[in-house]
Tab-separated table of C-alpha atoms and ligand atoms in Angstrom:
chain	number	residue	atom	x	y	z
A	1	MET	CA	21.020	-13.518	-11.472
A	2	PRO	CA	17.137	-14.974	-11.280
A	3	LEU	CA	14.670	-13.561	-8.951
A	4	LYS	CA	14.938	-14.609	-5.598
A	5	ALA	CA	12.002	-11.996	-4.140
A	6	LEU	CA	8.659	-10.427	-4.544
A	7	ILE	CA	8.889	-7.659	-2.280
A	8	PHE	CA	5.240	-5.761	-2.469
A	9	ASP	CA	3.268	-2.883	-1.433
A	10	VAL	CA	0.467	-3.260	0.401
A	11	ASP	CA	-2.080	-0.191	-0.644
A	12	GLY	CA	-3.205	-0.578	-3.509
A	13	THR	CA	-0.724	-3.282	-4.856
A	14	LEU	CA	-2.531	-6.532	-2.969
A	15	ALA	CA	-6.261	-4.392	-2.190
A	16	ASP	CA	-7.537	-1.064	-3.771
A	17	THR	CA	-7.983	-0.276	0.058
A	18	GLU	CA	-7.512	3.118	-0.244
A	19	ARG	CA	-11.519	4.881	-0.987
A	20	ASP	CA	-13.184	2.193	0.605
A	21	GLY	CA	-11.573	0.797	3.282
A	22	HIS	CA	-8.303	3.870	4.448
A	23	ARG	CA	-11.375	6.825	3.724
A	24	VAL	CA	-13.486	5.837	5.170
A	25	ALA	CA	-11.983	5.532	8.867
A	26	PHE	CA	-10.468	8.202	8.253
A	27	ASN	CA	-14.256	9.661	8.490
A	28	ASP	CA	-15.529	7.162	10.827
A	29	ALA	CA	-12.811	8.450	13.877
A	30	PHE	CA	-13.899	12.133	12.946
A	31	ALA	CA	-17.012	11.788	13.404
A	32	ASP	CA	-16.638	9.465	16.411
A	33	LEU	CA	-14.965	12.391	17.374
A	34	GLY	CA	-17.021	14.499	16.555
A	35	LEU	CA	-14.480	16.304	13.981
A	36	PRO	CA	-16.237	19.092	11.761
A	37	TRP	CA	-14.031	16.102	9.214
A	38	HIS	CA	-14.613	15.086	6.553
A	39	TRP	CA	-12.623	13.614	3.255
A	40	ASP	CA	-14.798	13.073	0.197
A	41	GLU	CA	-13.722	10.411	-2.477
A	42	ALA	CA	-12.267	13.476	-4.633
A	43	LEU	CA	-10.223	15.230	-1.730
A	44	TYR	CA	-8.787	11.470	-0.174
A	45	GLY	CA	-7.013	11.946	-4.332
A	46	VAL	CA	-5.135	14.707	-3.188
A	47	LEU	CA	-4.445	14.023	0.267
A	48	LEU	CA	-2.978	10.734	-1.315
A	49	ARG	CA	-0.286	12.437	-2.660
A	50	VAL	CA	0.996	12.035	1.127
A	51	ALA	CA	2.103	8.294	2.131
A	52	GLY	CA	1.507	7.608	6.525
A	53	GLY	CA	-2.106	8.666	7.868
A	54	SER	CA	-0.650	10.179	10.713
A	55	GLU	CA	1.489	12.365	7.612
A	56	ARG	CA	-1.887	12.680	5.219
A	57	LEU	CA	-3.457	13.727	9.016
A	58	ARG	CA	-1.254	15.968	9.569
A	59	HIS	CA	-1.340	17.742	5.890
A	60	TYR	CA	-5.093	18.242	6.304
A	61	ALA	CA	-5.139	20.269	8.765
A	62	VAL	CA	-1.788	22.590	8.226
A	63	ASP	CA	-2.266	22.407	4.320
A	64	HIS	CA	-5.903	22.156	3.218
A	65	GLY	CA	-7.322	24.135	6.394
A	66	GLY	CA	-8.525	21.051	8.371
A	67	ALA	CA	-7.044	23.451	11.682
A	68	ALA	CA	-8.546	26.248	11.025
A	69	LEU	CA	-12.399	24.281	11.406
A	70	LEU	CA	-11.222	23.092	15.052
A	71	PRO	CA	-12.510	24.579	18.052
A	72	ALA	CA	-10.132	27.206	19.225
A	73	GLY	CA	-7.447	25.770	21.481
A	74	VAL	CA	-7.491	22.931	20.219
A	75	ASP	CA	-3.818	21.049	20.417
A	76	ILE	CA	-3.028	19.252	17.260
A	77	ASP	CA	0.576	17.221	17.827
A	78	ALA	CA	-1.441	16.055	20.374
A	79	LEU	CA	-5.115	15.095	18.224
A	80	ILE	CA	-3.578	13.585	15.027
A	81	PRO	CA	-2.211	10.600	16.837
A	82	HIS	CA	-5.678	9.874	18.580
A	83	ILE	CA	-7.816	10.310	15.680
A	84	HIS	CA	-4.873	7.492	14.339
A	85	ARG	CA	-5.672	5.196	16.334
A	86	ILE	CA	-9.365	5.224	16.689
A	87	LYS	CA	-8.613	5.104	12.497
A	88	THR	CA	-6.659	1.932	13.061
A	89	ARG	CA	-9.253	0.262	15.379
A	90	HIS	CA	-12.236	1.253	12.255
A	91	TYR	CA	-9.416	-0.320	9.599
A	92	VAL	CA	-9.215	-3.388	11.257
A	93	GLN	CA	-12.995	-3.811	11.507
A	94	ARG	CA	-13.943	-2.886	7.854
A	95	VAL	CA	-11.469	-5.603	6.220
A	96	ALA	CA	-12.062	-8.164	9.074
A	97	ASP	CA	-15.680	-7.972	7.549
A	98	GLY	CA	-14.985	-7.945	4.114
A	99	ALA	CA	-15.166	-4.644	2.734
A	100	VAL	CA	-12.044	-4.787	0.680
A	101	ALA	CA	-11.102	-7.891	-2.289
A	102	LEU	CA	-7.914	-8.006	-3.149
A	103	ARG	CA	-7.131	-7.092	-6.890
A	104	PRO	CA	-6.969	-9.332	-9.393
A	105	GLY	CA	-4.092	-11.513	-10.349
A	106	VAL	CA	-2.714	-11.564	-6.811
A	107	ALA	CA	-3.775	-14.642	-5.019
A	108	ARG	CA	-2.790	-16.429	-7.844
A	109	LEU	CA	0.675	-14.672	-8.129
A	110	ILE	CA	1.808	-15.309	-4.597
A	111	ASP	CA	0.421	-18.490	-5.051
A	112	GLU	CA	2.795	-19.893	-7.855
A	113	ALA	CA	5.962	-17.601	-6.670
A	114	ARG	CA	4.882	-20.191	-3.434
A	115	GLN	CA	5.180	-23.175	-5.757
A	116	ALA	CA	8.670	-21.252	-7.255
A	117	GLY	CA	10.088	-21.672	-4.214
A	118	LEU	CA	9.801	-17.262	-4.193
A	119	ARG	CA	10.629	-15.797	-0.825
A	120	LEU	CA	8.161	-12.957	-0.573
A	121	ALA	CA	7.748	-9.965	1.646
A	122	VAL	CA	6.361	-6.247	2.349
A	123	ALA	CA	7.152	-3.460	2.204
A	124	THR	CA	4.269	-0.926	3.537
A	125	THR	CA	3.849	3.147	4.702
A	126	THR	CA	0.478	1.865	6.928
A	127	THR	CA	0.236	0.081	10.305
A	128	HIS	CA	1.466	-2.816	10.739
A	129	ASP	CA	-2.002	-4.817	12.437
A	130	ASN	CA	-3.740	-3.354	8.886
A	131	VAL	CA	-1.122	-6.131	6.782
A	132	ILE	CA	-2.535	-8.545	9.173
A	133	ALA	CA	-5.802	-8.251	8.993
A	134	LEU	CA	-5.981	-7.766	4.942
A	135	LEU	CA	-3.353	-10.954	4.806
A	136	THR	CA	-5.774	-12.429	7.335
A	137	ALA	CA	-8.640	-11.719	5.440
A	138	THR	CA	-7.861	-12.449	1.813
A	139	LEU	CA	-5.480	-15.627	1.840
A	140	GLY	CA	-6.074	-17.284	4.786
A	141	PRO	CA	-5.074	-17.824	8.709
A	142	ASP	CA	-1.801	-18.869	8.064
A	143	ALA	CA	-1.123	-16.176	5.118
A	144	PRO	CA	1.066	-13.596	6.902
A	145	THR	CA	3.114	-16.547	7.731
A	146	TRP	CA	4.632	-16.432	3.793
A	147	PHE	CA	6.169	-12.794	3.745
A	148	ASP	CA	9.331	-13.507	5.209
A	149	VAL	CA	10.069	-9.931	6.473
A	150	MET	CA	6.983	-7.072	6.649
A	151	GLY	CA	8.546	-3.941	6.366
A	152	THR	CA	5.863	-1.819	8.303
A	153	ALA	CA	5.567	1.407	9.334
A	154	ARG	CA	6.386	-0.358	12.475
A	155	GLU	CA	9.829	-1.567	11.380
A	156	VAL	CA	10.508	2.042	9.807
A	157	ALA	CA	8.899	5.529	10.492
A	158	ALA	CA	10.552	7.524	7.286
A	159	LYS	CA	7.220	7.038	4.640
A	160	LYS	CA	7.736	6.273	0.950
A	161	PRO	CA	9.129	8.088	-1.135
A	162	ASP	CA	11.930	7.268	0.850
A	163	PRO	CA	13.771	4.382	0.122
A	164	ALA	CA	14.030	3.695	3.679
A	165	VAL	CA	11.656	1.353	4.082
A	166	TYR	CA	12.607	-0.750	1.164
A	167	ARG	CA	16.083	-0.829	2.409
A	168	TYR	CA	14.905	-2.435	5.167
A	169	VAL	CA	13.084	-5.030	4.036
A	170	LEU	CA	16.467	-5.905	1.639
A	171	GLY	CA	18.900	-5.827	4.548
A	172	GLU	CA	16.495	-8.213	6.610
A	173	LEU	CA	15.714	-10.512	3.567
A	174	GLY	CA	20.626	-10.681	3.223
A	175	LEU	CA	19.079	-9.597	-0.801
A	176	SER	CA	20.587	-7.446	-2.472
A	177	PRO	CA	18.490	-5.077	-5.528
A	178	ALA	CA	19.376	-7.208	-8.211
A	179	ASP	CA	16.791	-10.549	-6.299
A	180	ALA	CA	14.115	-9.032	-5.853
A	181	LEU	CA	11.695	-6.720	-7.409
A	182	ALA	CA	9.123	-4.305	-6.122
A	183	LEU	CA	5.353	-3.913	-7.310
A	184	GLU	CA	3.723	-0.937	-6.268
A	185	ASP	CA	1.016	1.014	-7.349
A	186	SER	CA	2.064	4.722	-7.122
A	187	HIS	CA	4.449	7.538	-7.766
A	188	GLN	CA	6.150	7.258	-3.884
A	189	GLY	CA	5.521	3.853	-4.249
A	190	LEU	CA	7.733	3.744	-7.430
A	191	ARG	CA	10.189	6.106	-5.873
A	192	ALA	CA	10.762	4.128	-2.359
A	193	ALA	CA	11.198	1.303	-5.102
A	194	VAL	CA	13.333	2.415	-7.458
A	195	GLY	CA	15.650	4.739	-5.153
A	196	ALA	CA	16.513	1.907	-3.107
A	197	GLY	CA	18.397	0.017	-6.400
A	198	LEU	CA	15.276	-2.183	-6.927
A	199	ARG	CA	13.573	-2.428	-10.369
A	200	CYS	CA	9.142	-2.190	-9.918
A	201	VAL	CA	6.453	-3.435	-11.463
A	202	VAL	CA	3.986	-0.308	-11.386
A	203	THR	CA	-0.208	-1.255	-11.062
A	204	PRO	CA	-1.436	1.063	-10.830
A	205	THR	CA	-4.419	2.197	-9.485
A	206	ALA	CA	-7.504	4.951	-10.355
A	207	TYR	CA	-6.253	6.911	-7.790
A	208	THR	CA	-2.626	7.361	-9.485
A	209	ALA	CA	-3.682	6.109	-12.862
A	210	ASP	CA	-2.336	9.853	-13.943
A	211	ASP	CA	0.439	9.445	-11.764
A	212	ASP	CA	4.165	9.522	-13.248
A	213	PHE	CA	5.828	6.467	-13.755
A	214	ALA	CA	9.099	6.973	-15.283
A	215	GLY	CA	12.064	4.546	-14.588
A	216	ALA	CA	9.250	1.558	-14.080
A	217	THR	CA	10.596	-1.427	-15.105
A	218	CYS	CA	6.785	-2.010	-16.272
A	219	VAL	CA	3.371	-0.722	-16.097
A	220	MET	CA	-0.114	-2.566	-15.918
A	221	PRO	CA	-3.156	-0.855	-17.861
A	222	ILE	CA	-5.287	0.032	-14.924
A	223	THR	CA	-8.677	-2.537	-14.993
A	224	GLY	CA	-7.278	-5.390	-14.651
A	225	GLY	CA	-4.245	-5.176	-12.936
A	226	LEU	CA	-2.240	-8.326	-12.532
A	227	ASP	CA	-4.745	-9.746	-14.782
A	228	ARG	CA	-3.657	-8.428	-17.487
A	229	HIS	CA	-0.273	-8.555	-18.978
A	230	PRO	CA	-0.114	-4.884	-20.750
A	231	ASP	CA	1.853	-6.742	-24.318
A	232	ALA	CA	-0.234	-9.517	-24.874
A	233	LEU	CA	-2.768	-10.487	-26.775
A	234	PRO	CA	-5.294	-12.151	-26.726
A	235	ALA	CA	-5.506	-11.055	-23.046
A	236	ARG	CA	-3.711	-13.241	-20.343
A	237	GLY	CA	-2.334	-12.336	-16.469
A	238	VAL	CA	0.358	-11.316	-15.234
A	239	HIS	CA	2.841	-14.452	-14.574
A	240	LEU	CA	5.651	-15.038	-12.533
A	241	ASP	CA	7.933	-16.032	-15.999
A	242	ASP	CA	6.504	-12.782	-17.007
A	243	LEU	CA	7.953	-10.694	-13.937
A	244	ARG	CA	11.201	-13.247	-14.001
A	245	ALA	CA	11.811	-11.915	-18.120
A	246	TRP	CA	11.506	-8.316	-16.425
A	247	ALA	CA	13.864	-8.562	-13.500
A	248	ALA	CA	16.317	-10.104	-15.965
B	1	LIG	C1	-0.309	3.778	2.220
B	1	LIG	C2	-0.417	4.897	2.752
B	1	LIG	C3	-1.240	4.617	4.151
B	1	LIG	C4	-2.219	4.459	3.926
B	1	LIG	C5	-2.949	5.109	5.852
B	1	LIG	O1	1.161	4.212	1.410
B	1	LIG	O2	0.378	5.992	3.079
B	1	LIG	O3	-0.410	5.021	5.099
B	1	LIG	O4	-3.203	4.880	3.136
B	1	LIG	O5	-2.444	3.770	6.325
B	1	LIG	P1	1.558	2.988	0.261
B	1	LIG	P2	-1.744	3.918	7.718
B	1	LIG	O6	0.666	1.878	-0.731
B	1	LIG	O7	2.550	3.756	-0.420
B	1	LIG	O8	3.078	1.695	1.359
B	1	LIG	O9	-3.220	5.209	8.075
B	1	LIG	O10	-1.886	2.773	8.762
B	1	LIG	O11	-0.844	4.454	7.862
B	2	LIG	MG1	0.560	1.592	-2.373
């Protein structure tokens, strides 16, 4: 069956957004609110096992002692959405200011897919505004229109590894899983894609390098991302033909 669509995860896959984007934006929001919270790079790597910013905040508050650091009587249920709104503002601003670049090979692969008439979609747990900010800052103001469907936290409440966002995207595209290929960076993302019946190419980041990628169609080397084909010598990038071959 010919490949008809590529479905991209955003955080970690299109760009390495977590360490210098989301993490810093969370810390900026904590500072704005005078909270005694700070997420260093190592702690953030642990917290990343929970997808979704609001879910991650709750996980930190409840399971990592965050709530115990707050003054007595603070309403966590009200605080989390408040922090998250401020964090989103910081994140969007950081991305607009150029704090995050696309990973190697991403822009080229998107261009190849568009030239070949493949459909593009996004399947992410992140906030819709974050996706628009990233695409616009890195690929230009028209880039969001290149994607036929965007499944984000606005469209789907259940976060990865729940396959709901991939099911939503496939439904909106009007395609079956065999028509498309997912690109992901993490164990949770891979589980979500595979759970929806998709084949999935994984391009890990430093944060996800040790994840379990059993069930992936192909796993890229960390350094070089989509600019390093895992089997090709001499080294070359991953091209649309490679994705077609892996999807076949
Ligand atoms: C990405 C995430 C996101 C971001 C934060 O997961 O977990 O939650 O870290 O974004 P994936 P929000 O790449 O698997 O979709 O704060 O907007 O939720
Ligand atoms: Mg990801």
